[in-house]
Coordinates of C-alpha atoms in Angstrom, one line a residue:
M98 CA -10.6 -9.6 -1.8
T99 CA -11.2 -10.9 1.7
R100 CA -8.3 -10.3 3.4
P101 CA -6.4 -13.5 5.1
S102 CA -4.6 -13.4 8.1
A103 CA -0.9 -14.6 9.0
Q104 CA -2.7 -15.3 12.5
G105 CA -5.3 -18.0 11.0
P106 CA -8.8 -18.0 9.8
T107 CA -10.0 -17.2 13.3
D108 CA -8.3 -14.0 13.9
P109 CA -11.0 -11.8 15.2
T110 CA -8.8 -8.6 14.0
V111 CA -9.3 -9.1 10.5
Q112 CA -13.1 -9.0 9.1
P113 CA -13.9 -10.7 5.8
V114 CA -15.1 -8.2 3.0
P115 CA -19.2 -9.0 2.7
A116 CA -19.7 -11.3 -0.2
S117 CA -22.0 -8.4 -2.0
V118 CA -19.0 -6.0 -2.0
V119 CA -16.7 -8.9 -3.8
E120 CA -19.4 -9.6 -6.4
R121 CA -19.6 -5.9 -7.1
V122 CA -15.9 -5.3 -7.7
D123 CA -15.7 -8.2 -9.8
A124 CA -18.4 -7.4 -11.9
A125 CA -16.8 -4.0 -12.1
D126 CA -13.7 -5.4 -13.5
T127 CA -15.6 -6.6 -16.5
T128 CA -15.7 -3.3 -17.7
L129 CA -11.7 -3.1 -17.6
H130 CA -10.1 -4.0 -20.6
N131 CA -6.8 -5.9 -19.9
P132 CA -6.4 -4.7 -16.6
K133 CA -3.0 -5.0 -15.0
R134 CA -2.4 -5.9 -11.2
A135 CA -0.5 -3.0 -8.9
V136 CA 0.4 -3.0 -5.4
L137 CA 0.7 0.6 -3.9
S138 CA 2.0 1.4 -0.4
L139 CA 0.6 4.0 1.9
G140 CA 2.2 5.8 4.8
A141 CA 1.1 8.9 6.9
N142 CA 2.7 10.5 10.3
L143 CA 1.6 13.5 10.4
G144 CA -2.6 14.5 11.2
N145 CA -4.9 12.2 11.2
R146 CA -3.1 9.2 10.0
L147 CA -5.9 6.6 9.9
E148 CA -8.6 9.0 8.4
T149 CA -5.7 9.9 5.9
L150 CA -4.9 6.5 4.7
Q151 CA -8.8 6.0 4.4
G152 CA -9.1 9.2 2.5
A153 CA -6.3 7.4 0.0
V154 CA -7.7 4.1 -0.5
D155 CA -11.5 6.0 -1.3
A156 CA -9.7 8.6 -3.6
L157 CA -8.0 5.5 -5.4
A158 CA -11.2 3.7 -5.6
D159 CA -12.7 6.6 -7.5
T160 CA -10.1 6.3 -9.9
P161 CA -11.6 6.0 -13.5
G162 CA -9.7 2.8 -14.9
V163 CA -9.0 1.3 -10.9
R164 CA -10.6 -1.2 -9.0
V165 CA -9.3 -1.7 -5.3
K166 CA -9.5 -5.2 -5.3
A167 CA -8.0 -5.7 -1.4
V168 CA -6.7 -3.4 1.6
S169 CA -4.4 -4.3 4.3
P170 CA -4.5 -4.4 7.6
V171 CA -2.9 -1.3 9.5
Y172 CA 0.8 -1.2 10.9
E173 CA 2.6 1.3 12.9
T174 CA 6.2 1.9 11.9
E175 CA 9.0 3.9 13.4
P176 CA 9.9 6.6 11.1
W177 CA 12.6 5.2 8.1
G178 CA 16.1 6.8 7.8
V179 CA 16.0 9.2 10.7
E180 CA 16.8 9.4 14.3
P181 CA 14.5 7.5 16.8
S182 CA 11.8 9.8 18.2
S183 CA 12.6 12.4 15.9
Q184 CA 8.9 12.1 14.2
P185 CA 5.6 10.8 14.8
S186 CA 5.3 7.0 14.0
Y187 CA 3.6 6.1 11.0
F188 CA 0.5 4.2 9.8
N189 CA 1.2 2.1 6.9
A190 CA -1.1 0.0 4.5
V191 CA -0.8 -2.0 1.2
V192 CA -3.7 -1.6 -1.4
V193 CA -3.8 -4.2 -4.4
L194 CA -5.5 -2.7 -7.5
R195 CA -6.7 -3.8 -10.8
T196 CA -6.2 -1.2 -13.4
T197 CA -6.2 -0.4 -16.9
L198 CA -4.0 2.9 -16.3
P199 CA -0.5 2.9 -17.5
P200 CA 2.1 2.8 -15.0
S201 CA 2.8 6.7 -15.4
S202 CA -0.7 7.6 -15.2
L203 CA -1.2 5.6 -12.2
L204 CA 2.2 7.4 -10.7
E205 CA 0.4 11.0 -11.7
R206 CA -3.0 9.8 -9.9
A207 CA -0.7 8.5 -6.9
H208 CA 0.8 12.4 -6.7
A209 CA -2.5 13.7 -6.9
V210 CA -3.8 12.0 -3.9
E211 CA -0.8 13.2 -2.1
E212 CA -1.0 16.6 -3.4
A213 CA -4.9 16.4 -2.0
F214 CA -3.8 15.6 1.3
R215 CA -1.0 18.2 1.3
R216 CA 1.9 16.5 0.9
V217 CA 5.2 18.6 0.8
R218 CA 8.4 17.1 -0.7
D219 CA 11.1 19.5 0.9
E220 CA 12.9 17.0 2.5
R221 CA 14.2 13.3 2.2
W222 CA 12.9 10.9 4.8
G223 CA 11.0 14.2 6.2
P224 CA 7.3 13.4 7.7
R225 CA 4.6 13.9 5.5
T226 CA 0.4 13.8 5.7
L227 CA 0.6 10.9 3.0
D228 CA 3.1 8.8 1.0
V229 CA 1.8 6.7 -1.9
D230 CA 4.3 4.9 -3.7
I231 CA 4.1 2.2 -6.6
V232 CA 5.6 -1.2 -5.3
S233 CA 4.7 -2.9 -8.3
Y234 CA 2.9 -3.2 -11.3
A235 CA 2.4 -6.6 -13.4
D236 CA 5.8 -8.1 -14.0
V237 CA 7.1 -4.7 -15.4
R238 CA 10.8 -3.9 -14.5
S239 CA 12.0 -0.6 -15.0
D240 CA 15.1 1.5 -14.3
D241 CA 13.3 4.7 -15.3
P242 CA 14.3 7.4 -12.4
H243 CA 10.9 8.9 -12.6
L244 CA 9.4 5.5 -12.0
T245 CA 11.6 2.4 -11.0
L246 CA 9.7 -0.8 -11.0
P247 CA 9.5 -2.5 -8.7
H248 CA 9.9 -0.3 -5.9
P249 CA 13.8 -0.2 -5.4
R250 CA 13.7 -0.7 -1.5
A251 CA 10.4 -2.5 -1.4
H252 CA 12.4 -6.0 -0.4
E253 CA 14.0 -4.4 2.6
R254 CA 10.8 -2.7 4.2
A255 CA 8.9 -5.0 6.3
F256 CA 6.4 -2.0 6.4
V257 CA 5.8 -2.9 2.8
L258 CA 5.8 -6.5 3.1
A259 CA 4.0 -7.4 6.0
P260 CA 0.9 -5.5 5.0
W261 CA 1.4 -7.0 1.4
H262 CA 1.5 -10.6 2.6
D263 CA -1.3 -10.1 5.2
I264 CA -3.6 -9.8 2.0
D265 CA -1.7 -12.1 -0.7
P266 CA 0.5 -14.9 0.9
G267 CA 1.8 -15.9 -2.4
A268 CA 2.5 -12.7 -3.7
E269 CA 6.2 -12.1 -5.4
L270 CA 8.0 -9.3 -6.0
P271 CA 9.1 -9.0 -9.5
G272 CA 13.1 -9.8 -9.7
R273 CA 13.3 -10.4 -5.9
G274 CA 11.2 -13.6 -5.2
P275 CA 8.5 -14.6 -2.7
V276 CA 7.1 -11.7 -0.5
G277 CA 7.2 -14.3 2.4
E278 CA 10.8 -15.2 2.0
L279 CA 11.8 -11.6 1.6
L280 CA 9.8 -10.7 4.9
D281 CA 11.3 -13.7 6.8
A282 CA 14.7 -11.7 5.5
V283 CA 14.3 -8.5 7.2
T284 CA 13.7 -7.4 10.6
R285 CA 10.1 -6.4 12.1
E286 CA 11.7 -4.4 14.8
G287 CA 9.7 -1.2 14.8
V288 CA 6.8 -2.4 12.6
V289 CA 3.7 -3.6 14.9
L290 CA 0.4 -4.3 13.3
R291 CA -2.4 -2.1 14.8
E292 CA -5.1 -4.8 15.6
D293 CA -7.6 -2.1 16.8
L294 CA -7.7 -0.1 13.4
E295 CA -9.0 -1.0 10.1
L296 CA -9.2 0.6 6.7
R297 CA -12.4 -0.1 5.1
P298 CA -12.6 -1.4 1.6
P299 CA -14.6 0.4 -1.1
E300 CA -18.1 -0.3 -1.0

């Protein structure tokens, strides 16, 4: 659960998770029957962005059948798919979970968390208070239009790949390959690590 850093183990901007917290989360895992690993991407570009992301992490951690195992550093990102400067920049992060919820139920929970922060789905690529996407769920691959797994554009997005790689350098995106290699193949322009910001892992 400790967050590794791409800048090396002495990076002062990435604080290790206290051992007591790791022990509590690992102990809680024993109450989950056959949990699956899931990766979620969080983004916000309206309101208090950091507070919103923290609220999303906390809400996920409070979900029955979900254990938050790792929370990435925060990145600031230019909006995707729109004219530059037409929207505020995003704060983005990635959360790694272990869960007994099936993908459909995890998606319902993700949407409920978005709605709790008044997410409105009026416009594709539009600004939003909170965006919660399931990036991957175990090794599941699905073309279901309601939940395509893995996320069909995750391999193109540095704002997903960079924070994911920070907390799990050996991760692989099912059907696409190692996250590190995918990250090397995309541009990081407009995706900046915010060393002055941090999300608290669950206690």
